[in-house]
mmCIF file of C-alpha atoms in Angstrom:
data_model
loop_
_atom_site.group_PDB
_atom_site.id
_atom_site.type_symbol
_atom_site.label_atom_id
_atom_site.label_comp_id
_atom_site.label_asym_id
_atom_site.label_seq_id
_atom_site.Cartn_x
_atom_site.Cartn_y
_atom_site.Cartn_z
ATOM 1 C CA UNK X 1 4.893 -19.780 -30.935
ATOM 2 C CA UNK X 2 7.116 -19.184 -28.092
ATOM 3 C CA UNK X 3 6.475 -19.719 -24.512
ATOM 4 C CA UNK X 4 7.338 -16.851 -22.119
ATOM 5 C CA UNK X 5 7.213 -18.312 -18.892
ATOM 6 C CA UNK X 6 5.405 -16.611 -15.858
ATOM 7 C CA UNK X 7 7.182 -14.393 -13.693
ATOM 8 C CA UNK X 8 7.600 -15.388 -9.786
ATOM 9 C CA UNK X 9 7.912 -13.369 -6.697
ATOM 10 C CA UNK X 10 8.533 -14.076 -3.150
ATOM 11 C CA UNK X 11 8.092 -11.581 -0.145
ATOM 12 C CA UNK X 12 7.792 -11.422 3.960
ATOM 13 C CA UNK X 13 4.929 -9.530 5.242
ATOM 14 C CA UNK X 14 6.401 -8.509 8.577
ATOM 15 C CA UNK X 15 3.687 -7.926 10.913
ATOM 16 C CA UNK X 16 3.225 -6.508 14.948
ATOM 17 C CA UNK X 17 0.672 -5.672 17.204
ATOM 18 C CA UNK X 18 0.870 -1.700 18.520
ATOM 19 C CA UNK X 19 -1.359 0.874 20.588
ATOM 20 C CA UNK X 20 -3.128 1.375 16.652
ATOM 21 C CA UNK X 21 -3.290 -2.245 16.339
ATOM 22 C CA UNK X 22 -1.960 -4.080 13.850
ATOM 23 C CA UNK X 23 0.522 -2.495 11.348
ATOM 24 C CA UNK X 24 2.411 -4.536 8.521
ATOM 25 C CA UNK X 25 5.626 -3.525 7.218
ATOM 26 C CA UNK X 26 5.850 -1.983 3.277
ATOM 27 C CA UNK X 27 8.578 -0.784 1.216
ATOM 28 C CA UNK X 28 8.238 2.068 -1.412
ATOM 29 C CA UNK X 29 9.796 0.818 -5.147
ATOM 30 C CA UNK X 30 12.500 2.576 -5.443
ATOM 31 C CA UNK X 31 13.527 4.244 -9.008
ATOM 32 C CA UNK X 32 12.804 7.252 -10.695
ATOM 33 C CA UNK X 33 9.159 5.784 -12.204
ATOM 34 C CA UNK X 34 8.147 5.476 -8.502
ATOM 35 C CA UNK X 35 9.655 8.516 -7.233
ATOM 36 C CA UNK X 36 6.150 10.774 -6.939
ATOM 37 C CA UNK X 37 3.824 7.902 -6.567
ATOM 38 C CA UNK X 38 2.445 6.825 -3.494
ATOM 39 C CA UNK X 39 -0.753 4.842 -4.314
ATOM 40 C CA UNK X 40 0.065 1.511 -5.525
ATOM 41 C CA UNK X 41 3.756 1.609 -5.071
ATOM 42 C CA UNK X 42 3.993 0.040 -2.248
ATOM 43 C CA UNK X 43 4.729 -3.278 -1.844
ATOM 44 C CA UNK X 44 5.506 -6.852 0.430
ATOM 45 C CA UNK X 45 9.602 -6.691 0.198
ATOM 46 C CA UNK X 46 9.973 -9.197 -2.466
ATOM 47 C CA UNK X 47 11.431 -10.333 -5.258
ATOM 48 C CA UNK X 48 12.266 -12.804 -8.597
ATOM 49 C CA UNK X 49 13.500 -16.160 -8.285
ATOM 50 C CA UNK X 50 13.392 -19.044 -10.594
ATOM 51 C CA UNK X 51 11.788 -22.082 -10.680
ATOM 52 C CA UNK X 52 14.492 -24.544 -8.957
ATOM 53 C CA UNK X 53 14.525 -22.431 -6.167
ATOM 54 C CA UNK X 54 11.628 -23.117 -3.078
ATOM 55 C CA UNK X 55 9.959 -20.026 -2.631
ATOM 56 C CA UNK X 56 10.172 -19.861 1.047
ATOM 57 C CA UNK X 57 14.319 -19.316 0.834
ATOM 58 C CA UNK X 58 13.783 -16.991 -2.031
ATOM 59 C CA UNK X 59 11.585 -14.729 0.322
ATOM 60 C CA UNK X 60 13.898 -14.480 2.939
ATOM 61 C CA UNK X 61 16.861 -14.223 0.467
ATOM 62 C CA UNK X 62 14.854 -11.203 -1.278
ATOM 63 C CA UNK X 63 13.875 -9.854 1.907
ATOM 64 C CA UNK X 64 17.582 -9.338 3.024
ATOM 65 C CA UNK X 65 18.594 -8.447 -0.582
ATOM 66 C CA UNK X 66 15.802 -5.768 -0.683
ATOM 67 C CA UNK X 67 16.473 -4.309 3.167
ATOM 68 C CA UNK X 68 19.744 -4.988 3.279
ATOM 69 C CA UNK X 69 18.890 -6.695 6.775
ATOM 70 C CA UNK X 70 18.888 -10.371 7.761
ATOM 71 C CA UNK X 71 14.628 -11.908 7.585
ATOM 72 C CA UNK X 72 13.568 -12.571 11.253
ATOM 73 C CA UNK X 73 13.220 -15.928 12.868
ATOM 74 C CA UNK X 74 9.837 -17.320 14.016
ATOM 75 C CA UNK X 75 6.991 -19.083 12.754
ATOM 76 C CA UNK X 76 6.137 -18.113 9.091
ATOM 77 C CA UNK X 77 2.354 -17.567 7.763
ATOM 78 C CA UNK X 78 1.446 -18.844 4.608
ATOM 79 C CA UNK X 79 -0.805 -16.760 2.729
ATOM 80 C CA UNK X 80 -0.561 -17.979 -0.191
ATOM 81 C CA UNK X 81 0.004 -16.985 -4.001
ATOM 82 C CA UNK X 82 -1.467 -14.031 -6.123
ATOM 83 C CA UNK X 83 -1.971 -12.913 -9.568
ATOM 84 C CA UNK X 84 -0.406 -9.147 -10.222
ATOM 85 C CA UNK X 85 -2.143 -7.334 -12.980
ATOM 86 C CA UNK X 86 1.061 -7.801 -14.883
ATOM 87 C CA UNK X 87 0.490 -11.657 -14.557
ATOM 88 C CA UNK X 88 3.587 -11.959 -12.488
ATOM 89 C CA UNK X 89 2.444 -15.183 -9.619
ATOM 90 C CA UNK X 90 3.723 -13.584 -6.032
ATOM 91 C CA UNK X 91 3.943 -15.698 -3.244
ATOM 92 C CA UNK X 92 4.171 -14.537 0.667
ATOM 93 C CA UNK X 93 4.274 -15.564 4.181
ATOM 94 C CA UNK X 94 3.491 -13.363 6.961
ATOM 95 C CA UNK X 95 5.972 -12.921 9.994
ATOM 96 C CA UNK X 96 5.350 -11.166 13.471
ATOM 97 C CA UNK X 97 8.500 -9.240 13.986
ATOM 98 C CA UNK X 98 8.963 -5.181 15.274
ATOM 99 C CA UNK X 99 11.819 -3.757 12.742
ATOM 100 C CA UNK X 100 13.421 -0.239 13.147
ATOM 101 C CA UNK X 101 12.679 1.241 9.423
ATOM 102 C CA UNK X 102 15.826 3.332 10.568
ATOM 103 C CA UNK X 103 18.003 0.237 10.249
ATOM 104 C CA UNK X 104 17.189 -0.680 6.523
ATOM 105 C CA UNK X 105 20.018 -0.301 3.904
ATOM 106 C CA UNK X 106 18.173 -1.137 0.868
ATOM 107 C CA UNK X 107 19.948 -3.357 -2.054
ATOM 108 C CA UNK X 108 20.399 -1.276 -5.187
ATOM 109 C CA UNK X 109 20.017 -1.590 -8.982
ATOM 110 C CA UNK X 110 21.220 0.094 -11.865
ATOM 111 C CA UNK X 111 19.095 0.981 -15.199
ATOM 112 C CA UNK X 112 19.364 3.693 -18.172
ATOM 113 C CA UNK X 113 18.390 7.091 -16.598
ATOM 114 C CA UNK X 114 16.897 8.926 -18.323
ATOM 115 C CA UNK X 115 15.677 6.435 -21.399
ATOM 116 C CA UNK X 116 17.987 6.109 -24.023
ATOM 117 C CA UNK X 117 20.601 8.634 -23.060
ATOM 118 C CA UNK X 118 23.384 5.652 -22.857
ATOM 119 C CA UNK X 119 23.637 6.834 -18.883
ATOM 120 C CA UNK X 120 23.622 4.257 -16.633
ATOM 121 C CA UNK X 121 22.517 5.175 -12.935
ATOM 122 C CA UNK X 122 22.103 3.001 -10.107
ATOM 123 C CA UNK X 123 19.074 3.537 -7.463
ATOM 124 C CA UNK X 124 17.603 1.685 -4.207
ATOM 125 C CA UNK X 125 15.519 -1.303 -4.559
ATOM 126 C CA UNK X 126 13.182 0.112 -2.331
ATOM 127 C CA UNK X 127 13.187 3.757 -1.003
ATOM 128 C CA UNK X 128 11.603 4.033 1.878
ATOM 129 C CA UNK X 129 10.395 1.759 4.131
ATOM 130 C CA UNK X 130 7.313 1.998 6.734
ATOM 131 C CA UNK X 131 4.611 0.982 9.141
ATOM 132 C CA UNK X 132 0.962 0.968 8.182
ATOM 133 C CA UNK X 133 -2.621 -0.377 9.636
ATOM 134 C CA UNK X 134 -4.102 -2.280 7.267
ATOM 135 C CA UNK X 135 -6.550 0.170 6.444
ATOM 136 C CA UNK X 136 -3.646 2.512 5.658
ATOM 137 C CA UNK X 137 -1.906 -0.102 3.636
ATOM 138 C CA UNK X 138 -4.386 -1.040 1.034
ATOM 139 C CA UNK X 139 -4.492 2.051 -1.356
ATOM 140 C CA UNK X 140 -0.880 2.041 -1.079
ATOM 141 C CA UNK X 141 -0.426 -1.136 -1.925
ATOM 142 C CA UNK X 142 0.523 -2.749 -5.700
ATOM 143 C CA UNK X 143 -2.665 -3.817 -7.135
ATOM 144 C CA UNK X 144 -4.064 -7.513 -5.864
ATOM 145 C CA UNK X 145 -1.606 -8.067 -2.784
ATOM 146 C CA UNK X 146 -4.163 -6.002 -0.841
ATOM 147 C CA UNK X 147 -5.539 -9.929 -0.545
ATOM 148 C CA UNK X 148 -2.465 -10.548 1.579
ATOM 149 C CA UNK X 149 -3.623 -8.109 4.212
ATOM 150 C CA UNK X 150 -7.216 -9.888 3.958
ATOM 151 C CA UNK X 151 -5.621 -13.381 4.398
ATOM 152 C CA UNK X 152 -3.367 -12.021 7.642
ATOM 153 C CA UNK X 153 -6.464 -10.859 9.058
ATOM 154 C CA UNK X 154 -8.315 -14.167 8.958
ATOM 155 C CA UNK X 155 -5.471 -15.851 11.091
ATOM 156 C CA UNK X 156 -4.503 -12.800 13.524
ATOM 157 C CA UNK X 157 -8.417 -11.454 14.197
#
């Protein structure tokens, strides 16, 4: 029996306070099996990392790798760890920052396009990247890190 050991994610929720109140930073998935999705393909900017590295310097490492823009300073929220319907464990902290979406450069990756025609293509990590209210953010959001949102809203009421 083999072992397959559980996937793990880290991610910054950036968040600010606006004239709507307050609006969390998302990035589209990027890649042609997001392209014309909009609910749940949204996401924390996150990513992989293994198990000898801490999670908090894999989020910010992630969150530069997936933006293509240094994390910001300040004091980091813990909110804690979740359970993605595909079992992968993702882990965030929440950070009060304002970033220009007009400033990301979003990493890249490269996979067969279209399946099994031996063409390799390379597309953004993430797409598009914008400001939501909570309330705004939730359908969009990948399944179960909706809780993040409920967690930042316990500590920034």
């Amino acid at each position: 029996m083999t072992v397959r050991a559980t996937k793990r994610s880290a991610g910054l929720l950036l968040f600010r306070h606006t004239a709507r109140g307050l609006e969390v930073l998302l990035g589209h998935m990027g890649g042609p099996f997001w392209a014309t999705k909009d609910e749940g393909a949204w996401s924390v900017p996150k990513g992989e990392y293994e198990a000898d590295e801490p999670a908090w310097e894999a989020a910010r490492r992630e969150f530069q790798e997936e933006l293509g823009i240094a994390p910001p300073d300040g004091p980091a929220l813990p909110l804690g760890e979740i359970a993605q319907r595909n079992g992968k464990i993702v882990t965030a902290w929440a950070v009060e920052a304002d970033l220009d979406p007009a400033t990301v450069a979003p990493g890249t990756f490269t996979m067969e396009w279209p399946p099994h025609s031996g063409r390799i293509q390379e597309f953004p990590e993430l797409d598009r990247v914008a400001w939501f209210t909570p309330e705004e953010a939730r359908p969009l959001m990948v399944s179960g890190q909706g809780t993040f949102l409920d967690r930042l809203a316990e500590h920034s009421g």
